[in-house]
PDB file of C-alpha atoms in Angstrom:
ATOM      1  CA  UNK A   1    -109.585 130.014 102.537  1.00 95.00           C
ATOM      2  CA  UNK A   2    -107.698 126.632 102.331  1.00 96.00           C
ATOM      3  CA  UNK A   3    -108.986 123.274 101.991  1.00 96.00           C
ATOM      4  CA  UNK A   4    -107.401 120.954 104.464  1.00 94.00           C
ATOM      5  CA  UNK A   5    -107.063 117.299 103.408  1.00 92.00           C
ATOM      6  CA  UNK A   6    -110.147 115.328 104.284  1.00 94.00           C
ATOM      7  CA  UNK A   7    -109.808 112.398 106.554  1.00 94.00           C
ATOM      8  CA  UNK A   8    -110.331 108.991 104.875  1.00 95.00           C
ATOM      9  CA  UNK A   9    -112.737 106.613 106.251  1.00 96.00           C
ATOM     10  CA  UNK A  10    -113.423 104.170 103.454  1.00 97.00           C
ATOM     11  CA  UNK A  11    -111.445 101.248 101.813  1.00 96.00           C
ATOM     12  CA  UNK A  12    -110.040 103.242  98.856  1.00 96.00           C
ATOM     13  CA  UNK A  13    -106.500 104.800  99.821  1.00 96.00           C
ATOM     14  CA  UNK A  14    -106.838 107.821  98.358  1.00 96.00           C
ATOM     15  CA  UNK A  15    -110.685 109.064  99.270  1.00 97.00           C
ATOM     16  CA  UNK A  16    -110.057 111.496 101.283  1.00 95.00           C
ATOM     17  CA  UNK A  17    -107.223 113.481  99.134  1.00 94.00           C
ATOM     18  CA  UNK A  18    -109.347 112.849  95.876  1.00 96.00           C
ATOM     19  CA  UNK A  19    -112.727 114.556  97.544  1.00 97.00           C
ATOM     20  CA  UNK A  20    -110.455 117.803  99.037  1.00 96.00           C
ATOM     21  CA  UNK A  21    -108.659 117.906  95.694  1.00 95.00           C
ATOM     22  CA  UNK A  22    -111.893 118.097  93.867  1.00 97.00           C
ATOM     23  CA  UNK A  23    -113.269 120.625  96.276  1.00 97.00           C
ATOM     24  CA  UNK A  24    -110.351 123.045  96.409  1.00 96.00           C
ATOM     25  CA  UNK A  25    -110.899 122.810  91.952  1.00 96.00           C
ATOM     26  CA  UNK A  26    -114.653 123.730  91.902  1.00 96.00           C
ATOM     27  CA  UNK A  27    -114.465 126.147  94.809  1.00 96.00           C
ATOM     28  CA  UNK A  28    -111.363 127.894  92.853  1.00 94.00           C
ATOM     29  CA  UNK A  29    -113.502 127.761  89.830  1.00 95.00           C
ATOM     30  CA  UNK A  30    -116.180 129.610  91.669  1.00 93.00           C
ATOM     31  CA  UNK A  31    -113.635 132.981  92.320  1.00 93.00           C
ATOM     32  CA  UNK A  32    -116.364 133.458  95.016  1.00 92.00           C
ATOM     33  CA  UNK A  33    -113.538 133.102  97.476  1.00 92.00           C
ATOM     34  CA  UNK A  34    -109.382 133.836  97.721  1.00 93.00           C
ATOM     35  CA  UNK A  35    -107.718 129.959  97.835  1.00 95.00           C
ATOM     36  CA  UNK A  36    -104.754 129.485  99.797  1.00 94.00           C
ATOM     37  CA  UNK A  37    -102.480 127.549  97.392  1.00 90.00           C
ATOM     38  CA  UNK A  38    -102.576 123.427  98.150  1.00 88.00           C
ATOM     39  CA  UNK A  39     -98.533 122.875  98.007  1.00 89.00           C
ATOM     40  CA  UNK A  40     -98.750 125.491 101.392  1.00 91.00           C
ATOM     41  CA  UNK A  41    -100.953 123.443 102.961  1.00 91.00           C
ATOM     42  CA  UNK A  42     -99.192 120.301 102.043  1.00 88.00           C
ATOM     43  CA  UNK A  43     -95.886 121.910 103.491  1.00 91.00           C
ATOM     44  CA  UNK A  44     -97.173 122.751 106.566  1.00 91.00           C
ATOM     45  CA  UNK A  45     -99.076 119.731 107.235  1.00 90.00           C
ATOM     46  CA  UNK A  46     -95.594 117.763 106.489  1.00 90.00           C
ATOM     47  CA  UNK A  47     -93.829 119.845 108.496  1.00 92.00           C
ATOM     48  CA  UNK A  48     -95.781 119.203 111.884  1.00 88.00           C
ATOM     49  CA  UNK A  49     -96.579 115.785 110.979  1.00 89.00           C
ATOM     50  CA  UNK A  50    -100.171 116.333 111.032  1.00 87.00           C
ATOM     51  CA  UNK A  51    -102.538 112.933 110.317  1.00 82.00           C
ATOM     52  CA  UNK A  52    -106.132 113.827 107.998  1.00 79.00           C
ATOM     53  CA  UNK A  53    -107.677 112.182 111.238  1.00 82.00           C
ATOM     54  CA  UNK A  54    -106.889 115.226 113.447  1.00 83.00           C
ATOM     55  CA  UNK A  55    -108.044 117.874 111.272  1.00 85.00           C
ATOM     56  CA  UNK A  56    -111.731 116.609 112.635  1.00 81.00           C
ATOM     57  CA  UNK A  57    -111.335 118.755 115.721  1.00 85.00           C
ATOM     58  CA  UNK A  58    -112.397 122.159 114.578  1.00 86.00           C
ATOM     59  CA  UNK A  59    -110.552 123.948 116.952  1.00 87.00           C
ATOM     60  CA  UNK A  60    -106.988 121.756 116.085  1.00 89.00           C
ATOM     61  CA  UNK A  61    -108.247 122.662 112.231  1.00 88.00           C
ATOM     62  CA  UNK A  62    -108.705 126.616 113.091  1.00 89.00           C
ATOM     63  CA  UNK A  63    -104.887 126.890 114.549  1.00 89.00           C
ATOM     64  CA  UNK A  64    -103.174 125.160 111.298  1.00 92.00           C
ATOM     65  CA  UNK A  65    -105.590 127.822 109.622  1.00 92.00           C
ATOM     66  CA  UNK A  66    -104.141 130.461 112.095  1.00 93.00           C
ATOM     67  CA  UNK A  67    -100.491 128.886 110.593  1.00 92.00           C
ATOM     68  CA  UNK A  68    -101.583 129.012 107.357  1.00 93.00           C
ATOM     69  CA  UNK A  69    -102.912 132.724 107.727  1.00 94.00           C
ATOM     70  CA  UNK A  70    -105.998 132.555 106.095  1.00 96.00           C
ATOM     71  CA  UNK A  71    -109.770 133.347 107.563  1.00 96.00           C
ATOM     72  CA  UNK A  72    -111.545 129.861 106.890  1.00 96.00           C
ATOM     73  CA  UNK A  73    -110.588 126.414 106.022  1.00 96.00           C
ATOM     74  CA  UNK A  74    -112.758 123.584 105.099  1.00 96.00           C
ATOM     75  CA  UNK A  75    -112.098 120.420 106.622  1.00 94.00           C
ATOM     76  CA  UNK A  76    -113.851 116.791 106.129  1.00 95.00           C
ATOM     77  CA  UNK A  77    -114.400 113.454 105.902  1.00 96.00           C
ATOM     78  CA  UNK A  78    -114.997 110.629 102.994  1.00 97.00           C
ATOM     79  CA  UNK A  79    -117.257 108.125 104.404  1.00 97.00           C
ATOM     80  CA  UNK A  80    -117.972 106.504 100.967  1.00 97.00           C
ATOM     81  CA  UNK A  81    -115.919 106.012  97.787  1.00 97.00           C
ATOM     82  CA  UNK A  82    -116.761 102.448  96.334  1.00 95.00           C
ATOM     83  CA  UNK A  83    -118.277 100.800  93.397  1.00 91.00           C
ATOM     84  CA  UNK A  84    -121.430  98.953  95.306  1.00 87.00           C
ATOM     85  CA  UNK A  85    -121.386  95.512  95.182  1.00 82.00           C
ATOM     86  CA  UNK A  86    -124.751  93.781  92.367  1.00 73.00           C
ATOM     87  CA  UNK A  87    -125.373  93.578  89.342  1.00 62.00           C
ATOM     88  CA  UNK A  88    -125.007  97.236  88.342  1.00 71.00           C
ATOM     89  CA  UNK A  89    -121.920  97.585  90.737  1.00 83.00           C
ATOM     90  CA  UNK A  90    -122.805 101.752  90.589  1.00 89.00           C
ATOM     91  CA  UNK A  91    -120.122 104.327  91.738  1.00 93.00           C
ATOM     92  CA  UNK A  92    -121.092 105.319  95.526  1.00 95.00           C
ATOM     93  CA  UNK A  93    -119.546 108.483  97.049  1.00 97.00           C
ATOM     94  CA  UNK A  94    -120.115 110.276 100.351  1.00 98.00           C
ATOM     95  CA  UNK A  95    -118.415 112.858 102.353  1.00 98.00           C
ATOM     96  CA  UNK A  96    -119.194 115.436 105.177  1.00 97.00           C
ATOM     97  CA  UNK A  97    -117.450 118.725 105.124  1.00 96.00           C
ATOM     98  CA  UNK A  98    -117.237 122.398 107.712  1.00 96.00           C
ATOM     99  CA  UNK A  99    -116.453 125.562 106.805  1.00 96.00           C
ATOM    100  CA  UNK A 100    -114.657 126.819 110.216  1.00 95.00           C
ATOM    101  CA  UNK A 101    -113.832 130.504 111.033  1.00 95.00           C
ATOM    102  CA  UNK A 102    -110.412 130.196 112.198  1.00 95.00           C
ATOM    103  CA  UNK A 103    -110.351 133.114 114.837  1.00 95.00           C
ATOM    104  CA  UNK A 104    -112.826 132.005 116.299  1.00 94.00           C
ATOM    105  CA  UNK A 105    -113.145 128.130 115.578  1.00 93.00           C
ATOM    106  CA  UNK A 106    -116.710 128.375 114.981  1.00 95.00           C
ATOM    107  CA  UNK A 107    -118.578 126.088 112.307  1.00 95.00           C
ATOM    108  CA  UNK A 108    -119.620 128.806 109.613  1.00 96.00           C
ATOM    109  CA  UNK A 109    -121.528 125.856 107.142  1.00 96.00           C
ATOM    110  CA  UNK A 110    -121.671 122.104 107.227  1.00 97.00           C
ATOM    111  CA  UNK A 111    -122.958 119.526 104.885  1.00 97.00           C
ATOM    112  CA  UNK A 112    -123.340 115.615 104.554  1.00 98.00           C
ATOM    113  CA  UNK A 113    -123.424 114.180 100.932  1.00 98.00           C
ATOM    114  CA  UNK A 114    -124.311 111.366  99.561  1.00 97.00           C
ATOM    115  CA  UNK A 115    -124.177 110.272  95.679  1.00 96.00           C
ATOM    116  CA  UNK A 116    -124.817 107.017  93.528  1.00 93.00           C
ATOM    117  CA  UNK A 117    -124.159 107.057  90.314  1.00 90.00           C
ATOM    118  CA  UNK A 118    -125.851 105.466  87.355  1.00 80.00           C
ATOM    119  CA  UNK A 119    -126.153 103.335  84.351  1.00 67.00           C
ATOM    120  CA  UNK A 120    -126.484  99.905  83.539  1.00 63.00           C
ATOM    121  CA  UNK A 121    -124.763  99.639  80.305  1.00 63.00           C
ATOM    122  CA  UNK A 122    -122.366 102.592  80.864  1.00 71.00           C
ATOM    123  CA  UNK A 123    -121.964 103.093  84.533  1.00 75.00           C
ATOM    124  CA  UNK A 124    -120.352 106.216  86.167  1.00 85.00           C
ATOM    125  CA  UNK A 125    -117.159 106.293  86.957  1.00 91.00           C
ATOM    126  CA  UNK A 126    -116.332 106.740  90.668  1.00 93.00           C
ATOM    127  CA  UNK A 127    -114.462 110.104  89.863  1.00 94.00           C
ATOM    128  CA  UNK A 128    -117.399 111.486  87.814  1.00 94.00           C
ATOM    129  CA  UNK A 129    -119.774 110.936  90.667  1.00 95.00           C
ATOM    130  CA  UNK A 130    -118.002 112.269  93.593  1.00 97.00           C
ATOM    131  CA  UNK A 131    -117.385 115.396  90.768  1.00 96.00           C
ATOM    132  CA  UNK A 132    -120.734 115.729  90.704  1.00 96.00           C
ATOM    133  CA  UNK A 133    -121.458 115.643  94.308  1.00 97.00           C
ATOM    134  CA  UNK A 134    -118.472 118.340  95.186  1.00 98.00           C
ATOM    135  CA  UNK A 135    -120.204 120.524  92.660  1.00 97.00           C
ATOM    136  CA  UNK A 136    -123.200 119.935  94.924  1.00 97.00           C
ATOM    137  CA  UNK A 137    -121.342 120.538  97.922  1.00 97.00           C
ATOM    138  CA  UNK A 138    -119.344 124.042  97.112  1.00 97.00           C
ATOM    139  CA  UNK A 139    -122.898 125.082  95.496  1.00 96.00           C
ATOM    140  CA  UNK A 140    -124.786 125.246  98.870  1.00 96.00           C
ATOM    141  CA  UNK A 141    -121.605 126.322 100.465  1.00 96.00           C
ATOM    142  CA  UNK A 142    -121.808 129.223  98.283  1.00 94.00           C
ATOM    143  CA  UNK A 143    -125.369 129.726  98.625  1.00 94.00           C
ATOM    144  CA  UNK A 144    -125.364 129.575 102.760  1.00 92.00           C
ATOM    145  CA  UNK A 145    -122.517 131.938 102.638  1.00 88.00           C
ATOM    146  CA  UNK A 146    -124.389 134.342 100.495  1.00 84.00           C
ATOM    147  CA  UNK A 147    -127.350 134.326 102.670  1.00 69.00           C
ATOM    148  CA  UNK A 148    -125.209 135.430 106.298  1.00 57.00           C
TER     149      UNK A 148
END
């Protein structure tokens, strides 16, 4: 399995690595499944000058996993990573993400999440909240995959 980078569609620069970053962690954490090692996927990535944006297309996705020689990848988006604006300015975070067969290109799983964080006096922190959703996110991956 790798993780591809996920594909940043929100203000903050870095959304998209920090949600795929935090994903690879808690699914390695799992040892449900074998994780191709990130610095690969960087590397080859790099090497064919390959933008987050195109990794969307599950089929484009399924031959870098074909490159990468492993049997699934999980690819993405980040649609929110932001404090929200009022007068508790709490730590929003939202991403979509597919599990894709690569010899086939088929969409195994795929899930759309959505988290706010809390706390008036002591908010969340951005980071803690999208942790908390990505452990919401691997934990029905891992449940759907148990169930085929």
């Amino acid at each position: 399995l790798a993780v591809l980078p996920f594909e940043n569609l929100t203000q903050h620069p870095d959304a998209g690595l920090i949600i795929s970053q935090l994903i690879s962690t808690q699914i390695h954490k799992s040892n449900r499944f074998v994780l191709q090692e990130e610095s690969k996927t960087r590397k080859l990535l790099k090497e064919n000058n390959v933008d987050a944006s195109q990794l969307s297309d599950s089929h484009y996705a399924a031959k870098l996993g074909e490159m990468l020689g492993v049997e699934s990848i999980i690819t993405g988006a980040a649609s929110e990573y932001e404090y929200q604006p009022g007068l508790g300015q709490n730590a929003a975070v939202g991403c979509n993400g597919r599990l894709v067969e690569v010899e086939s290109a088929k969409v195994l799983w795929a899930g759309s999440y959505s988290k706010v964080g809390s706390g008036f006096l002591f908010r969340t922190s951005l980071n803690n909240t999208a942790h908390q959703l990505v452990e919401d996110m691997v934990d029905d991956l891992i449940d759907a995959m148990g169930k085929k």
